[in-house]
Short mmCIF file of C-alpha atoms in Angstrom, two decimals:
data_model
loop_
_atom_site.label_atom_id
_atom_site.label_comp_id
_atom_site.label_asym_id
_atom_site.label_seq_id
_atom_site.Cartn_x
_atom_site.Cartn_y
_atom_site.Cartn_z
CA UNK A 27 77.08 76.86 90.38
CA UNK A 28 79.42 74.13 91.87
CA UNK A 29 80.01 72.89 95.91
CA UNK A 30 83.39 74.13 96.33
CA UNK A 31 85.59 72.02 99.52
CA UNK A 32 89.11 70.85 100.41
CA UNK A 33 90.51 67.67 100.48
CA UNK A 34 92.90 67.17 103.25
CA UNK A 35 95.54 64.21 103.47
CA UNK A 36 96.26 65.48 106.59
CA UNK A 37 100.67 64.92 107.14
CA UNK A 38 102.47 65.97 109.74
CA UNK A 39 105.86 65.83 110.33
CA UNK A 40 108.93 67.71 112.48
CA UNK A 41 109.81 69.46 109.74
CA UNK A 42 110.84 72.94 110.40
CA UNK A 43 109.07 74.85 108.27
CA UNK A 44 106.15 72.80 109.47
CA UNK A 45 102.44 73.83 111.03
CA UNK A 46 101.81 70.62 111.51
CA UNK A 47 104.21 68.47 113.24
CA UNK A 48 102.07 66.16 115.54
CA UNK A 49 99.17 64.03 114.96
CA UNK A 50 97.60 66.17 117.65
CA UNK A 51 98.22 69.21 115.40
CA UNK A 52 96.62 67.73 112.73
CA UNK A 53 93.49 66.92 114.05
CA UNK A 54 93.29 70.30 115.94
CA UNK A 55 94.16 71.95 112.99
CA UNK A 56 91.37 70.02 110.68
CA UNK A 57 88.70 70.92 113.19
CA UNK A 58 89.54 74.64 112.83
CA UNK A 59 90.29 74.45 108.97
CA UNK A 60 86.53 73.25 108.78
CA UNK A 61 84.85 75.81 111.27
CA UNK A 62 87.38 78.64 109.52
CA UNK A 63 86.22 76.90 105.66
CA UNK A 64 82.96 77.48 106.65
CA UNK A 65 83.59 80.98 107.87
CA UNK A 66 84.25 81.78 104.24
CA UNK A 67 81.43 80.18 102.41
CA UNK A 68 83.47 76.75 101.35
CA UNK A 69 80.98 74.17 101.00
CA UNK A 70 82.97 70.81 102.19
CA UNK A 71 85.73 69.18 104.41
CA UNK A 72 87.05 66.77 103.20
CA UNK A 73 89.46 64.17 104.15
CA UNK A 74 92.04 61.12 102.77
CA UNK A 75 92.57 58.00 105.01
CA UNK A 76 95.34 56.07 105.11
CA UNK A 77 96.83 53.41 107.45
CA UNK A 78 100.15 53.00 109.00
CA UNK A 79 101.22 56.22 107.90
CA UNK A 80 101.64 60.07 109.77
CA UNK A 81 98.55 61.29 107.91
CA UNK A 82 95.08 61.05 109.43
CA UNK A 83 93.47 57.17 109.29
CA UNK A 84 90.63 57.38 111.73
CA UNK A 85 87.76 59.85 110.23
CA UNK A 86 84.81 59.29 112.40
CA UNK A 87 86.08 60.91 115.88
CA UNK A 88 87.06 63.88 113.57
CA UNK A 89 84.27 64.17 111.44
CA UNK A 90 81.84 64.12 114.23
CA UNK A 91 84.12 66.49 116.32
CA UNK A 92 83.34 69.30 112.97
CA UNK A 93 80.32 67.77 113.24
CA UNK A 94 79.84 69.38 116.50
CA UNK A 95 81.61 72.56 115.46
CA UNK A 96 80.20 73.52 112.49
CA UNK A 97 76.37 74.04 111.29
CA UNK A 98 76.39 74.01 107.76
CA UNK A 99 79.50 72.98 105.92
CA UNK A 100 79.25 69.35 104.24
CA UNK A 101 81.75 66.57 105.80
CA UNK A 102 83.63 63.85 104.11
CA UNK A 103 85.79 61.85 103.22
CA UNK A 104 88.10 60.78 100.47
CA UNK A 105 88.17 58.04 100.45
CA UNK A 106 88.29 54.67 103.47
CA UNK A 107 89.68 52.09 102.15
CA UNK A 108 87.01 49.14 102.95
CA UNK A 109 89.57 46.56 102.81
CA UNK A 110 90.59 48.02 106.07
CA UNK A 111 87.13 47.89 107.51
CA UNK A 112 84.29 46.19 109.51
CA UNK A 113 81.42 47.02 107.54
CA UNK A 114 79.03 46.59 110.62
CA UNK A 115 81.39 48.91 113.09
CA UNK A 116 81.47 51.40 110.79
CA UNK A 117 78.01 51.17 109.75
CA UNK A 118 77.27 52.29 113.97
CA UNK A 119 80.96 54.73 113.33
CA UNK A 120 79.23 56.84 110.53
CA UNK A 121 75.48 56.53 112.02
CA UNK A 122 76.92 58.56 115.20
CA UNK A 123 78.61 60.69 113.20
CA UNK A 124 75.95 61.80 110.68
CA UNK A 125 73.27 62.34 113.79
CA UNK A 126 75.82 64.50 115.34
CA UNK A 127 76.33 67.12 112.00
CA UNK A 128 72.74 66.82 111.15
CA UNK A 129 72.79 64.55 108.25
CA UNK A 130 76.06 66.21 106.79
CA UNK A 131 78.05 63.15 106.35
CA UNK A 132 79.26 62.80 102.92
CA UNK A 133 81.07 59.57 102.95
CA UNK A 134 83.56 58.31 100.38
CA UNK A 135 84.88 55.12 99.91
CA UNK A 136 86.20 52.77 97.97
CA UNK A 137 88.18 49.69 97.41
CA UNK A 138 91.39 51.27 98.07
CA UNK A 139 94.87 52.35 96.92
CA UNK A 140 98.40 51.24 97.52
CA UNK A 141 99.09 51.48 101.09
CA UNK A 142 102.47 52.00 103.13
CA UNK A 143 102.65 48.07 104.06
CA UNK A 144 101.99 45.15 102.63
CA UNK A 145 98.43 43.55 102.59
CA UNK A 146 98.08 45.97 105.35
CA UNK A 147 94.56 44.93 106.07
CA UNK A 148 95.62 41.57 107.00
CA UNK A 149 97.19 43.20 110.13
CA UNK A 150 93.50 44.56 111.10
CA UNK A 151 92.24 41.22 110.92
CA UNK A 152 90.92 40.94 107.18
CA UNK A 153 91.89 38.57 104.02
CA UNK A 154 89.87 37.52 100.85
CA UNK A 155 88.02 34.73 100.19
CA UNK A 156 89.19 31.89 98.17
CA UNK A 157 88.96 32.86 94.63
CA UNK A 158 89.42 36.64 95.53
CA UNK A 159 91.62 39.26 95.63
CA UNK A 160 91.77 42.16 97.85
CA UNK A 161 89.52 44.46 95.39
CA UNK A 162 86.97 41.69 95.27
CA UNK A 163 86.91 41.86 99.41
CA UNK A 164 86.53 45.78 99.21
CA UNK A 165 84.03 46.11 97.25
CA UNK A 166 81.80 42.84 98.99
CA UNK A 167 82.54 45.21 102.36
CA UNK A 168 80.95 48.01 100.65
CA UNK A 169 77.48 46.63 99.63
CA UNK A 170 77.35 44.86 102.81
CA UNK A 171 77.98 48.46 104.36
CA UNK A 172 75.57 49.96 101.86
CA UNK A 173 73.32 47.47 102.93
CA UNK A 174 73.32 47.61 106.59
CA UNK A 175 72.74 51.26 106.35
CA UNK A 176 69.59 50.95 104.63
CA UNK A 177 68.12 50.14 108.44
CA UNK A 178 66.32 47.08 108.02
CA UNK A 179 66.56 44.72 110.86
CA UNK A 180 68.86 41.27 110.27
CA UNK A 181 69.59 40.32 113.81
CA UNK A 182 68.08 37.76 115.87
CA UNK A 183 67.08 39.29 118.98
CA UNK A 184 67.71 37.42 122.22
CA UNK A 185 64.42 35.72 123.71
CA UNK A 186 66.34 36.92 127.08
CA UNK A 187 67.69 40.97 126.59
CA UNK A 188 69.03 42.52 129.29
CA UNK A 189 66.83 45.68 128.12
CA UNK A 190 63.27 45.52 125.82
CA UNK A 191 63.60 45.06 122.15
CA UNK A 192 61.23 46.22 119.32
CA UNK A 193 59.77 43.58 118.03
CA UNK A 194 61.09 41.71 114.83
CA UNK A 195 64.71 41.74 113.96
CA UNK A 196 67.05 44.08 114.99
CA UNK A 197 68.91 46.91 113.33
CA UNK A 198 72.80 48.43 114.16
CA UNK A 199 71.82 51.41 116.31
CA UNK A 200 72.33 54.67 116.06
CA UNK A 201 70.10 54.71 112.84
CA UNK A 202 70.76 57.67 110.53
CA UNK A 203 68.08 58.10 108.01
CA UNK A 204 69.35 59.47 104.64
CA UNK A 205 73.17 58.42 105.24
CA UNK A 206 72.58 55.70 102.81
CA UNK A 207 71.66 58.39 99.93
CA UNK A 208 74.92 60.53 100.86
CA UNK A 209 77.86 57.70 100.21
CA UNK A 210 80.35 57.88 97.26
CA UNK A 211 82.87 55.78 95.68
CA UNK A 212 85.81 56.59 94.53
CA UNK A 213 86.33 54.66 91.36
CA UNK A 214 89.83 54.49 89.14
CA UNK A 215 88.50 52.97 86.28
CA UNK A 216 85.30 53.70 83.93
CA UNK A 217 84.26 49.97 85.20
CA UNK A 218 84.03 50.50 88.89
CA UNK A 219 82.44 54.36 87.71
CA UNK A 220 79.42 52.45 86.19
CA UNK A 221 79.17 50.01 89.23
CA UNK A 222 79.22 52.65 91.61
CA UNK A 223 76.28 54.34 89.43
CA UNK A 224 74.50 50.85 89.57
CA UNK A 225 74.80 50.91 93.42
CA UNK A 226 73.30 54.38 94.03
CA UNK A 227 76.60 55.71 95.22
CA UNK A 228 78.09 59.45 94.48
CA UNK A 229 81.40 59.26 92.28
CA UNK A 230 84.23 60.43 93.13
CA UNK A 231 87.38 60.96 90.88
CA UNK A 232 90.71 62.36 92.01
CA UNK A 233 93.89 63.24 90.50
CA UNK A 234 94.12 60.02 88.58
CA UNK A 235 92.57 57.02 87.05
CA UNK A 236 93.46 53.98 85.11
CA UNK A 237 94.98 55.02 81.86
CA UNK A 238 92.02 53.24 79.34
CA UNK A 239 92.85 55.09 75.99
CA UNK A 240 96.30 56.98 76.41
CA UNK A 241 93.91 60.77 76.32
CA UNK A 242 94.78 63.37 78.49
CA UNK A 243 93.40 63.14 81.96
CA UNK A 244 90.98 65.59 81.76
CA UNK A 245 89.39 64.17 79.15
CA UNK A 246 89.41 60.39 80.27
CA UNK A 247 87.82 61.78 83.59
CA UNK A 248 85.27 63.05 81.61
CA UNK A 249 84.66 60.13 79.79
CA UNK A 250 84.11 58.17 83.35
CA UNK A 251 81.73 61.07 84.36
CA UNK A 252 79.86 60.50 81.05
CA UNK A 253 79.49 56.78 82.00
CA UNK A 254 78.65 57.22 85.56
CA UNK A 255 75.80 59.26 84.58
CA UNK A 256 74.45 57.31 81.73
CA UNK A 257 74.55 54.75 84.40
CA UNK A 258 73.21 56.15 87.07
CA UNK A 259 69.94 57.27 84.51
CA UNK A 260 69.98 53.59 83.48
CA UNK A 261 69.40 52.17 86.80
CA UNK A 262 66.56 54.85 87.83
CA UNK A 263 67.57 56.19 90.76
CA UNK A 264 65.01 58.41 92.60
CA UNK A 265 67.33 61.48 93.20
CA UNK A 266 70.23 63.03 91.04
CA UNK A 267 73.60 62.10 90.89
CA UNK A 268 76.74 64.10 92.13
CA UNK A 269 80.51 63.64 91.04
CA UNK A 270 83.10 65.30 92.74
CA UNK A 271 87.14 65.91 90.78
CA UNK A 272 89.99 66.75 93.10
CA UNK A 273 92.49 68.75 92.11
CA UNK A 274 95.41 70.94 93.15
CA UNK A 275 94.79 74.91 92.13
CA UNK A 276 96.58 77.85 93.38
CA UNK A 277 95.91 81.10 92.57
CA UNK A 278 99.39 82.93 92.76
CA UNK A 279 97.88 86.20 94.73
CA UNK A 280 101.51 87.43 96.33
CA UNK A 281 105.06 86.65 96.34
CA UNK A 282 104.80 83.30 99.43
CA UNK A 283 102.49 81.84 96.98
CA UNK A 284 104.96 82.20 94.21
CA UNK A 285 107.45 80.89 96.15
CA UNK A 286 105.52 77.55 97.33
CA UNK A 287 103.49 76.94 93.87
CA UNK A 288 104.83 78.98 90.54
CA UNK A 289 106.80 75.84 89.89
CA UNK A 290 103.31 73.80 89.85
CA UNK A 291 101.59 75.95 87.48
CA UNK A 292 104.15 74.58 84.37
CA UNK A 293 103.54 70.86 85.21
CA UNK A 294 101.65 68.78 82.66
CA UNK A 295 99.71 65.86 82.91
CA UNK A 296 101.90 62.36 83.30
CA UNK A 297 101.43 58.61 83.03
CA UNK A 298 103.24 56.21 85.46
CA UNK A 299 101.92 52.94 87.47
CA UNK A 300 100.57 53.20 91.04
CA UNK A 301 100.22 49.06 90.50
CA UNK A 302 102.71 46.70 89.06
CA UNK A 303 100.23 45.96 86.02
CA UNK A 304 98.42 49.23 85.95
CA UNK A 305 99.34 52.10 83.94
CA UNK A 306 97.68 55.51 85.21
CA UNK A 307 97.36 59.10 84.07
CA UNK A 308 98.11 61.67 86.59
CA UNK A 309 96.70 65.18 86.24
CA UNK A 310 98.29 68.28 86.34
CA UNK A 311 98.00 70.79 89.03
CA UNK A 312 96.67 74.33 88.39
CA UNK A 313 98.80 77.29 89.49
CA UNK A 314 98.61 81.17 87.83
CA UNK A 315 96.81 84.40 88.30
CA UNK A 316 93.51 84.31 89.13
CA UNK A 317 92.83 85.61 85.20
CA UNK A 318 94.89 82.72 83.92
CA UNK A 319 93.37 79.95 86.43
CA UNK A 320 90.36 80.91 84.86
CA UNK A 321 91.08 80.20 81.30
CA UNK A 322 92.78 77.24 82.17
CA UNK A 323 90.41 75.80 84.38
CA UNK A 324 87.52 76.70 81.74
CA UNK A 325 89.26 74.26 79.14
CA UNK A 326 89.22 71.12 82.08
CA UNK A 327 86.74 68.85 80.44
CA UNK A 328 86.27 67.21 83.72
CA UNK A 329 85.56 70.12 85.52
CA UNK A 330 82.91 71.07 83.31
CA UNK A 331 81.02 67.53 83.92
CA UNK A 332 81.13 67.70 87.90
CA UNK A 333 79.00 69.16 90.42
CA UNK A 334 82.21 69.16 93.38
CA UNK A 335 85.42 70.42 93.01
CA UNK A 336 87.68 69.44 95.42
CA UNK A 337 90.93 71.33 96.59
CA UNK A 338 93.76 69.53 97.86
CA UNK A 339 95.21 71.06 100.11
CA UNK A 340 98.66 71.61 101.94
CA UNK A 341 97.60 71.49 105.41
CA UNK A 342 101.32 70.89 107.01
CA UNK A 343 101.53 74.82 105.96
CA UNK A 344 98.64 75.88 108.68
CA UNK A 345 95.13 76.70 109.35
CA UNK A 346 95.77 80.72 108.31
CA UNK A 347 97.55 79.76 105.24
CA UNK A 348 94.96 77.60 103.85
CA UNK A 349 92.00 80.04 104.31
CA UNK A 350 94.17 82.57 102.66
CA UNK A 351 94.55 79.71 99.53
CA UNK A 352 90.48 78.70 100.00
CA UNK A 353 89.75 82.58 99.81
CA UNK A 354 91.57 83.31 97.26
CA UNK A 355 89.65 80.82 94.80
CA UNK A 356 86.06 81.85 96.32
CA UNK A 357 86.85 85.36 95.73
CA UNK A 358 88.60 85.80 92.02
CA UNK A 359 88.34 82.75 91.00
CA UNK A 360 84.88 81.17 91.51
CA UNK A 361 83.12 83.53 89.88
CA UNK A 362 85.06 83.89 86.60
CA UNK A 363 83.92 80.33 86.12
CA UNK A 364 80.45 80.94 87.37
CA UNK A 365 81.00 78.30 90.13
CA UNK A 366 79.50 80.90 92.09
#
């Protein structure tokens, strides 16, 4: 068995062949992906952030909105870039949001990628420290996030409040008991991987990594997964770990899928650099009849090692037409792979 969800990066664009051409469609359209998603029996929603770009950058009024739409469905993210961030804000950000789904946030997170601008962060108010660089600053955001969620008090209250305070220090309020257990990090490199396991954060690994040994992706993603959870056992966590692998699969049901995706089906994994000094491997995407998917998918190494697969997902194409992509994996598929 295996949690099955989409990954949005939720574009938009006036595009004519577009669903989405708004931000306003986008979010509507998100909110009624998840509620349809979990129509069908998907298991998450999931979705990228990214800054100063048409694609959606501010999760927490839309993950509480499916919050408040949806009753079962798990709700994410993948990932915020904590360079970007006030830890403390979004510590009271993601408390809200995880009281209002029931304790359905699944937050990922992570240092972050290469963004539209430059130093973009330094536009929200953020720069390193002396003698650090803007990874260093991510990750110090995230344990002071992972820390702050924990719910211990750190504040000094005022000997003068304009309302009564508990006594001792105080807290960030709203307080969402568990949210700490349910945060991931989405790590490039088999380093960060182990440091995330140290941390008693989820992993999560997308479509590529830091080339470490010139293997095919699939394989160096399983490698990481290997380390994460020889890590995560290390450091004797209370409660088993969970990876998550994103990938693009298609299963080519009629001619429109043909049309959008039988090129994507012959593409084969590739290296390239997504930093000046950083070679990565990018995996391929998955597109074939459902018979062939299943073969193919069957021989992802990476697969095999994670709990969570993730589906990216075209959302500029349209609420309908993704549910009619979503279904098509639950239903022949899935259960050639005995993911469900």
């Amino acid at each position: 068995m295996k949690k099955i969800g989409f990954l949005s990066f939720g574009h938009w664009s006036e595009h004519p062949s577009y669903q989405a051409r708004t931000a306003s469609d986008t979010l509507l359209q998100s909110i009624d992906l998840a509620v349809a998603a979990e129509e069908i029996g998907l298991d998450g929603a999931y979705f990228r952030v990214h800054h100063f770009a048409r694609q959606l950058a501010s999760p927490f009024p839309l993950l509480s909105a499916i919050g408040a739409k949806t009753s079962k469905i798990e709700i994410g993210t993948g990932v915020i870039d904590m360079r970007y961030e006030n830890p403390l804000y979004m510590v009271e950000d993601a408390g809200a949001a995880d009281l209002i789904s029931g304790g359905r946030l699944q937050l990922g997170i992570s240092r972050g990628s290469p963004e539209q601008v430059v130093e973009g962060w330094r536009h929200f108010g953020f720069s390193p420290k002396d003698g650090e660089n803007d990874a260093d600053m991510g990750r110090q955001k995230a344990l002071e996030f992972l820390e702050r969620l924990n719910g211990e008090g750190f504040a000094r209250p005022n000997p003068n409040p304009m309302f009564p305070n508990p006594p001792g220090l105080l807290r960030l309020e709203p307080y969402s008991e568990g949210l700490r257990k349910r945060i991931w990090w989405g790590a490039a490199s088999n380093a960060t991987a182990v440091w995330a396991a140290e941390h008693g954060m989820y992993l999560q690994s997308s479509t590529l990594k830091f080339d470490e040994n010139g293997k095919p992706f699939s394989v160096q993603q399983a490698e990481q997964i290997r380390l994460y959870k020889e890590a995560w056992k290390k450091a004797g966590h209370d409660r088993e770990p969970r990876v998550s692998v994103s990938r693009s699969i298609f299963a080519l049901m009629n001619d429109q899928d043909r049309y959008y995706f039988g090129q994507q089906g012959k593409a084969a994994d590739s290296f390239g650099y997504i930093e000046p000094t950083q070679r990565a491997v990018f995996g391929r995407g998955y597109a074939a009849e459902p018979d062939q998917l299943i073969k193919q998918l069957a021989a992802d190494e990476a697969i095999q090692e994670a709990d969570t697969v993730l589906l990216t997902i075209p959302n500029t194409l349209g609420v309908d037409y993704n549910i009619h992509i979503l279904s098509a994996i639950l239903e022949h598929v899935a259960p050639g792979l005995g993911w469900r």
